Amino acid sequence: LEEATFQLQQIFRIDISIALNILGIQNMRAGHCRAAFTCFKLAADRGYTKAQFNVGLCYEHGRGTEKDLEKAGFYYCQAASSSHPMAQYRYARYLLQHGPGSPWDRHHKAVTLLEQAAAAGITEAQAYLGVLYLKGLQPQEKRGVKYLLQAANSGDAQSRYHVGVCYEQGLGVQQNVAEALRHYRQSAAAGNRQARERLRA
């Protein structure tokens, strides 16, 4: 009986959190940012991962509350620890730009989170990781190209441009001007200004 009661309480708690998060989303869409933030925060403080991510967004962008990157990082961390892919990406960026601790530790943790988010199909994480591997503390060009290609194949024109640069300069792949031109053309067709300029050059 105690176990059944506990399970009912858990279901009730989760259902309330889901409802609060949905209400928050509806309020945000209607432009009622403060009400949205209140709903997200109530659900987040009950441990609901999606709401934790939404609270992080509110703090990062100052929607419905004061802008506070440290609090944004805290809520992204909460959601990331429950394997929320977009929170993993956002928290990784927070760690690289603002996080506490040594640069090496932050970098290592951020890369792990970005790889998890990239594996979950988050295009932004794939693109960020690709550039990080090309230009980071310990460049690994082949891995960089792999992630850039993943992002490019998901429709990211900037990553497609970077793949073109890799082929033009022989970074992580064998130098191939024809292949570089192909990627530049695809990127330019998707509206990338840098690719258009590179084609003209």
PDB file of C-alpha atoms in Angstrom:
ATOM      1  CA  LEU A   1       0.000   0.000   0.000  1.00  0.00           C
ATOM      2  CA  GLU A   2       2.872   2.378   0.852  1.00  0.00           C
ATOM      3  CA  GLU A   3       4.519   1.601  -2.507  1.00  0.00           C
ATOM      4  CA  ALA A   4       1.257   2.278  -4.384  1.00  0.00           C
ATOM      5  CA  THR A   5       0.811   5.571  -2.524  1.00  0.00           C
ATOM      6  CA  PHE A   6       4.386   6.598  -3.347  1.00  0.00           C
ATOM      7  CA  GLN A   7       3.890   5.775  -7.043  1.00  0.00           C
ATOM      8  CA  LEU A   8       0.646   7.771  -7.166  1.00  0.00           C
ATOM      9  CA  GLN A   9       2.413  10.736  -5.584  1.00  0.00           C
ATOM     10  CA  GLN A  10       5.186  10.492  -8.186  1.00  0.00           C
ATOM     11  CA  ILE A  11       2.687  10.362 -11.061  1.00  0.00           C
ATOM     12  CA  PHE A  12       0.787  13.333  -9.637  1.00  0.00           C
ATOM     13  CA  ARG A  13       4.031  15.294  -9.199  1.00  0.00           C
ATOM     14  CA  ILE A  14       5.142  14.561 -12.779  1.00  0.00           C
ATOM     15  CA  ASP A  15       1.701  15.380 -14.243  1.00  0.00           C
ATOM     16  CA  ILE A  16       1.619  18.734 -12.405  1.00  0.00           C
ATOM     17  CA  SER A  17       5.114  19.536 -13.693  1.00  0.00           C
ATOM     18  CA  ILE A  18       4.159  18.680 -17.288  1.00  0.00           C
ATOM     19  CA  ALA A  19       1.032  20.846 -17.017  1.00  0.00           C
ATOM     20  CA  LEU A  20       3.007  23.770 -15.561  1.00  0.00           C
ATOM     21  CA  ASN A  21       5.609  23.505 -18.338  1.00  0.00           C
ATOM     22  CA  ILE A  22       2.913  23.469 -21.046  1.00  0.00           C
ATOM     23  CA  LEU A  23       1.243  26.467 -19.403  1.00  0.00           C
ATOM     24  CA  GLY A  24       4.614  28.214 -19.392  1.00  0.00           C
ATOM     25  CA  ILE A  25       5.080  27.572 -23.119  1.00  0.00           C
ATOM     26  CA  GLN A  26       1.587  28.909 -23.876  1.00  0.00           C
ATOM     27  CA  ASN A  27       2.243  32.029 -21.793  1.00  0.00           C
ATOM     28  CA  MET A  28       5.592  32.602 -23.527  1.00  0.00           C
ATOM     29  CA  ARG A  29       3.941  32.317 -26.964  1.00  0.00           C
ATOM     30  CA  ALA A  30       1.298  34.832 -25.866  1.00  0.00           C
ATOM     31  CA  GLY A  31       4.021  37.246 -24.762  1.00  0.00           C
ATOM     32  CA  HIS A  32       3.353  36.825 -21.029  1.00  0.00           C
ATOM     33  CA  CYS A  33       7.003  36.203 -20.170  1.00  0.00           C
ATOM     34  CA  ARG A  34       6.794  36.749 -16.403  1.00  0.00           C
ATOM     35  CA  ALA A  35       3.882  34.313 -16.034  1.00  0.00           C
ATOM     36  CA  ALA A  36       5.720  31.818 -18.261  1.00  0.00           C
ATOM     37  CA  PHE A  37       8.849  32.058 -16.133  1.00  0.00           C
ATOM     38  CA  THR A  38       6.817  31.449 -12.954  1.00  0.00           C
ATOM     39  CA  CYS A  39       5.290  28.289 -14.445  1.00  0.00           C
ATOM     40  CA  PHE A  40       8.639  27.003 -15.704  1.00  0.00           C
ATOM     41  CA  LYS A  41      10.295  27.690 -12.340  1.00  0.00           C
ATOM     42  CA  LEU A  42       7.595  25.838 -10.372  1.00  0.00           C
ATOM     43  CA  ALA A  43       7.956  22.794 -12.634  1.00  0.00           C
ATOM     44  CA  ALA A  44      11.760  23.019 -12.657  1.00  0.00           C
ATOM     45  CA  ASP A  45      11.935  23.104  -8.872  1.00  0.00           C
ATOM     46  CA  ARG A  46       9.895  19.880  -8.876  1.00  0.00           C
ATOM     47  CA  GLY A  47      12.711  18.304 -10.921  1.00  0.00           C
ATOM     48  CA  TYR A  48      11.076  18.382 -14.381  1.00  0.00           C
ATOM     49  CA  THR A  49      13.926  18.379 -16.907  1.00  0.00           C
ATOM     50  CA  LYS A  50      12.196  20.212 -19.765  1.00  0.00           C
ATOM     51  CA  ALA A  51      11.176  23.012 -17.401  1.00  0.00           C
ATOM     52  CA  GLN A  52      14.728  23.233 -16.037  1.00  0.00           C
ATOM     53  CA  PHE A  53      15.932  23.809 -19.582  1.00  0.00           C
ATOM     54  CA  ASN A  54      13.245  26.460 -20.132  1.00  0.00           C
ATOM     55  CA  VAL A  55      14.228  28.257 -16.909  1.00  0.00           C
ATOM     56  CA  GLY A  56      17.819  28.231 -18.164  1.00  0.00           C
ATOM     57  CA  LEU A  57      16.681  29.881 -21.410  1.00  0.00           C
ATOM     58  CA  CYS A  58      14.729  32.519 -19.462  1.00  0.00           C
ATOM     59  CA  TYR A  59      17.759  33.386 -17.342  1.00  0.00           C
ATOM     60  CA  GLU A  60      20.120  33.369 -20.341  1.00  0.00           C
ATOM     61  CA  HIS A  61      17.966  35.736 -22.402  1.00  0.00           C
ATOM     62  CA  GLY A  62      16.309  37.733 -19.613  1.00  0.00           C
ATOM     63  CA  ARG A  63      12.762  36.621 -20.488  1.00  0.00           C
ATOM     64  CA  GLY A  64      10.329  37.007 -17.602  1.00  0.00           C
ATOM     65  CA  THR A  65      13.193  37.529 -15.180  1.00  0.00           C
ATOM     66  CA  GLU A  66      16.513  39.355 -14.854  1.00  0.00           C
ATOM     67  CA  LYS A  67      19.261  38.072 -17.123  1.00  0.00           C
ATOM     68  CA  ASP A  68      21.607  35.905 -15.019  1.00  0.00           C
ATOM     69  CA  LEU A  69      24.111  33.649 -16.785  1.00  0.00           C
ATOM     70  CA  GLU A  70      25.177  31.908 -13.582  1.00  0.00           C
ATOM     71  CA  LYS A  71      21.586  30.864 -12.831  1.00  0.00           C
ATOM     72  CA  ALA A  72      21.129  29.878 -16.488  1.00  0.00           C
ATOM     73  CA  GLY A  73      24.192  27.655 -16.161  1.00  0.00           C
ATOM     74  CA  PHE A  74      22.801  26.102 -12.966  1.00  0.00           C
ATOM     75  CA  TYR A  75      19.483  25.140 -14.601  1.00  0.00           C
ATOM     76  CA  TYR A  76      21.155  23.936 -17.814  1.00  0.00           C
ATOM     77  CA  CYS A  77      23.407  21.773 -15.627  1.00  0.00           C
ATOM     78  CA  GLN A  78      20.358  20.304 -13.856  1.00  0.00           C
ATOM     79  CA  ALA A  79      18.693  19.429 -17.171  1.00  0.00           C
ATOM     80  CA  ALA A  80      21.949  18.213 -18.747  1.00  0.00           C
ATOM     81  CA  SER A  81      22.530  15.826 -15.843  1.00  0.00           C
ATOM     82  CA  SER A  82      19.206  14.188 -16.808  1.00  0.00           C
ATOM     83  CA  SER A  83      20.453  13.806 -20.418  1.00  0.00           C
ATOM     84  CA  HIS A  84      18.429  16.651 -21.986  1.00  0.00           C
ATOM     85  CA  PRO A  85      20.395  17.018 -25.278  1.00  0.00           C
ATOM     86  CA  MET A  86      19.787  20.727 -25.883  1.00  0.00           C
ATOM     87  CA  ALA A  87      20.647  21.477 -22.244  1.00  0.00           C
ATOM     88  CA  GLN A  88      23.881  19.514 -22.707  1.00  0.00           C
ATOM     89  CA  TYR A  89      24.732  21.784 -25.644  1.00  0.00           C
ATOM     90  CA  ARG A  90      23.809  24.989 -23.779  1.00  0.00           C
ATOM     91  CA  TYR A  91      25.619  23.976 -20.599  1.00  0.00           C
ATOM     92  CA  ALA A  92      28.725  23.036 -22.595  1.00  0.00           C
ATOM     93  CA  ARG A  93      28.770  26.507 -24.151  1.00  0.00           C
ATOM     94  CA  TYR A  94      28.266  28.058 -20.718  1.00  0.00           C
ATOM     95  CA  LEU A  95      31.224  26.063 -19.352  1.00  0.00           C
ATOM     96  CA  LEU A  96      33.496  27.136 -22.211  1.00  0.00           C
ATOM     97  CA  GLN A  97      32.581  30.824 -21.933  1.00  0.00           C
ATOM     98  CA  HIS A  98      31.721  31.490 -18.280  1.00  0.00           C
ATOM     99  CA  GLY A  99      32.101  28.345 -16.206  1.00  0.00           C
ATOM    100  CA  PRO A 100      34.059  27.950 -12.988  1.00  0.00           C
ATOM    101  CA  GLY A 101      37.237  25.888 -12.619  1.00  0.00           C
ATOM    102  CA  SER A 102      40.347  25.482 -14.716  1.00  0.00           C
ATOM    103  CA  PRO A 103      40.100  25.987 -18.493  1.00  0.00           C
ATOM    104  CA  TRP A 104      41.284  22.413 -19.095  1.00  0.00           C
ATOM    105  CA  ASP A 105      38.639  20.847 -16.809  1.00  0.00           C
ATOM    106  CA  ARG A 106      35.894  23.027 -18.304  1.00  0.00           C
ATOM    107  CA  HIS A 107      37.022  22.160 -21.838  1.00  0.00           C
ATOM    108  CA  HIS A 108      37.070  18.426 -21.106  1.00  0.00           C
ATOM    109  CA  LYS A 109      33.596  18.433 -19.519  1.00  0.00           C
ATOM    110  CA  ALA A 110      32.191  20.665 -22.270  1.00  0.00           C
ATOM    111  CA  VAL A 111      33.491  18.377 -25.041  1.00  0.00           C
ATOM    112  CA  THR A 112      31.925  15.342 -23.332  1.00  0.00           C
ATOM    113  CA  LEU A 113      28.560  17.135 -23.140  1.00  0.00           C
ATOM    114  CA  LEU A 114      28.810  18.342 -26.748  1.00  0.00           C
ATOM    115  CA  GLU A 115      29.559  14.806 -27.948  1.00  0.00           C
ATOM    116  CA  GLN A 116      26.489  13.502 -26.092  1.00  0.00           C
ATOM    117  CA  ALA A 117      24.306  16.240 -27.599  1.00  0.00           C
ATOM    118  CA  ALA A 118      25.782  15.663 -31.067  1.00  0.00           C
ATOM    119  CA  ALA A 119      25.098  11.916 -30.795  1.00  0.00           C
ATOM    120  CA  ALA A 120      21.481  12.794 -29.922  1.00  0.00           C
ATOM    121  CA  GLY A 121      21.236  14.705 -33.232  1.00  0.00           C
ATOM    122  CA  ILE A 122      21.554  18.305 -31.998  1.00  0.00           C
ATOM    123  CA  THR A 123      22.836  20.106 -35.116  1.00  0.00           C
ATOM    124  CA  GLU A 124      24.127  23.096 -33.105  1.00  0.00           C
ATOM    125  CA  ALA A 125      26.272  20.739 -30.997  1.00  0.00           C
ATOM    126  CA  GLN A 126      27.638  19.005 -34.099  1.00  0.00           C
ATOM    127  CA  ALA A 127      28.588  22.355 -35.662  1.00  0.00           C
ATOM    128  CA  TYR A 128      30.118  23.743 -32.462  1.00  0.00           C
ATOM    129  CA  LEU A 129      32.066  20.539 -31.847  1.00  0.00           C
ATOM    130  CA  GLY A 130      33.345  20.508 -35.427  1.00  0.00           C
ATOM    131  CA  VAL A 131      34.813  24.003 -35.086  1.00  0.00           C
ATOM    132  CA  LEU A 132      36.113  23.214 -31.579  1.00  0.00           C
ATOM    133  CA  TYR A 133      37.990  20.160 -32.867  1.00  0.00           C
ATOM    134  CA  LEU A 134      39.452  22.172 -35.742  1.00  0.00           C
ATOM    135  CA  LYS A 135      40.529  25.195 -33.693  1.00  0.00           C
ATOM    136  CA  GLY A 136      40.449  24.092 -30.037  1.00  0.00           C
ATOM    137  CA  LEU A 137      43.126  23.465 -27.408  1.00  0.00           C
ATOM    138  CA  GLN A 138      44.084  20.160 -29.039  1.00  0.00           C
ATOM    139  CA  PRO A 139      43.098  20.268 -32.722  1.00  0.00           C
ATOM    140  CA  GLN A 140      41.816  16.961 -34.123  1.00  0.00           C
ATOM    141  CA  GLU A 141      41.034  17.857 -37.706  1.00  0.00           C
ATOM    142  CA  LYS A 142      39.536  14.527 -38.821  1.00  0.00           C
ATOM    143  CA  ARG A 143      37.073  14.532 -35.916  1.00  0.00           C
ATOM    144  CA  GLY A 144      36.264  18.155 -36.658  1.00  0.00           C
ATOM    145  CA  VAL A 145      35.384  17.362 -40.266  1.00  0.00           C
ATOM    146  CA  LYS A 146      33.250  14.396 -39.137  1.00  0.00           C
ATOM    147  CA  TYR A 147      31.088  16.610 -36.912  1.00  0.00           C
ATOM    148  CA  LEU A 148      30.930  19.436 -39.455  1.00  0.00           C
ATOM    149  CA  LEU A 149      29.686  16.968 -42.067  1.00  0.00           C
ATOM    150  CA  GLN A 150      26.992  15.734 -39.658  1.00  0.00           C
ATOM    151  CA  ALA A 151      25.801  19.307 -39.118  1.00  0.00           C
ATOM    152  CA  ALA A 152      26.040  20.109 -42.846  1.00  0.00           C
ATOM    153  CA  ASN A 153      23.977  17.025 -43.687  1.00  0.00           C
ATOM    154  CA  SER A 154      21.355  18.263 -41.202  1.00  0.00           C
ATOM    155  CA  GLY A 155      21.073  21.467 -43.236  1.00  0.00           C
ATOM    156  CA  ASP A 156      23.526  23.808 -41.471  1.00  0.00           C
ATOM    157  CA  ALA A 157      24.891  26.091 -44.218  1.00  0.00           C
ATOM    158  CA  GLN A 158      27.715  27.491 -42.048  1.00  0.00           C
ATOM    159  CA  SER A 159      29.019  23.969 -41.365  1.00  0.00           C
ATOM    160  CA  ARG A 160      28.797  23.196 -45.088  1.00  0.00           C
ATOM    161  CA  TYR A 161      30.980  26.273 -45.690  1.00  0.00           C
ATOM    162  CA  HIS A 162      33.513  25.059 -43.087  1.00  0.00           C
ATOM    163  CA  VAL A 163      33.638  21.652 -44.797  1.00  0.00           C
ATOM    164  CA  GLY A 164      34.483  23.513 -48.019  1.00  0.00           C
ATOM    165  CA  VAL A 165      37.325  25.308 -46.213  1.00  0.00           C
ATOM    166  CA  CYS A 166      38.615  21.933 -44.962  1.00  0.00           C
ATOM    167  CA  TYR A 167      38.697  20.540 -48.502  1.00  0.00           C
ATOM    168  CA  GLU A 168      40.267  23.697 -49.899  1.00  0.00           C
ATOM    169  CA  GLN A 169      43.038  23.736 -47.273  1.00  0.00           C
ATOM    170  CA  GLY A 170      43.415  19.992 -46.684  1.00  0.00           C
ATOM    171  CA  LEU A 171      42.337  20.094 -43.029  1.00  0.00           C
ATOM    172  CA  GLY A 172      41.410  16.596 -41.851  1.00  0.00           C
ATOM    173  CA  VAL A 173      40.763  15.505 -45.442  1.00  0.00           C
ATOM    174  CA  GLN A 174      42.847  15.248 -48.603  1.00  0.00           C
ATOM    175  CA  GLN A 175      42.986  18.623 -50.337  1.00  0.00           C
ATOM    176  CA  ASN A 176      40.438  18.680 -53.160  1.00  0.00           C
ATOM    177  CA  VAL A 177      39.439  21.975 -54.791  1.00  0.00           C
ATOM    178  CA  ALA A 178      36.569  20.440 -56.782  1.00  0.00           C
ATOM    179  CA  GLU A 179      35.066  19.037 -53.569  1.00  0.00           C
ATOM    180  CA  ALA A 180      35.597  22.404 -51.838  1.00  0.00           C
ATOM    181  CA  LEU A 181      33.721  24.151 -54.650  1.00  0.00           C
ATOM    182  CA  ARG A 182      30.848  21.661 -54.375  1.00  0.00           C
ATOM    183  CA  HIS A 183      30.447  22.406 -50.662  1.00  0.00           C
ATOM    184  CA  TYR A 184      30.785  26.164 -51.186  1.00  0.00           C
ATOM    185  CA  ARG A 185      28.062  26.055 -53.867  1.00  0.00           C
ATOM    186  CA  GLN A 186      25.687  24.099 -51.590  1.00  0.00           C
ATOM    187  CA  SER A 187      26.375  26.490 -48.719  1.00  0.00           C
ATOM    188  CA  ALA A 188      25.894  29.558 -50.926  1.00  0.00           C
ATOM    189  CA  ALA A 189      22.631  28.122 -52.307  1.00  0.00           C
ATOM    190  CA  ALA A 190      21.420  27.845 -48.689  1.00  0.00           C
ATOM    191  CA  GLY A 191      22.154  31.567 -48.218  1.00  0.00           C
ATOM    192  CA  ASN A 192      25.637  31.559 -46.663  1.00  0.00           C
ATOM    193  CA  ARG A 193      27.354  34.876 -47.417  1.00  0.00           C
ATOM    194  CA  GLN A 194      30.907  33.632 -46.690  1.00  0.00           C
ATOM    195  CA  ALA A 195      30.470  30.798 -49.185  1.00  0.00           C
ATOM    196  CA  ARG A 196      29.286  33.271 -51.870  1.00  0.00           C
ATOM    197  CA  GLU A 197      32.336  35.436 -51.221  1.00  0.00           C
ATOM    198  CA  ARG A 198      34.668  32.426 -51.352  1.00  0.00           C
ATOM    199  CA  LEU A 199      33.183  31.349 -54.689  1.00  0.00           C
ATOM    200  CA  ARG A 200      33.754  34.835 -56.114  1.00  0.00           C
ATOM    201  CA  ALA A 201      37.359  34.721 -54.899  1.00  0.00           C
TER     202      ALA A 201
END
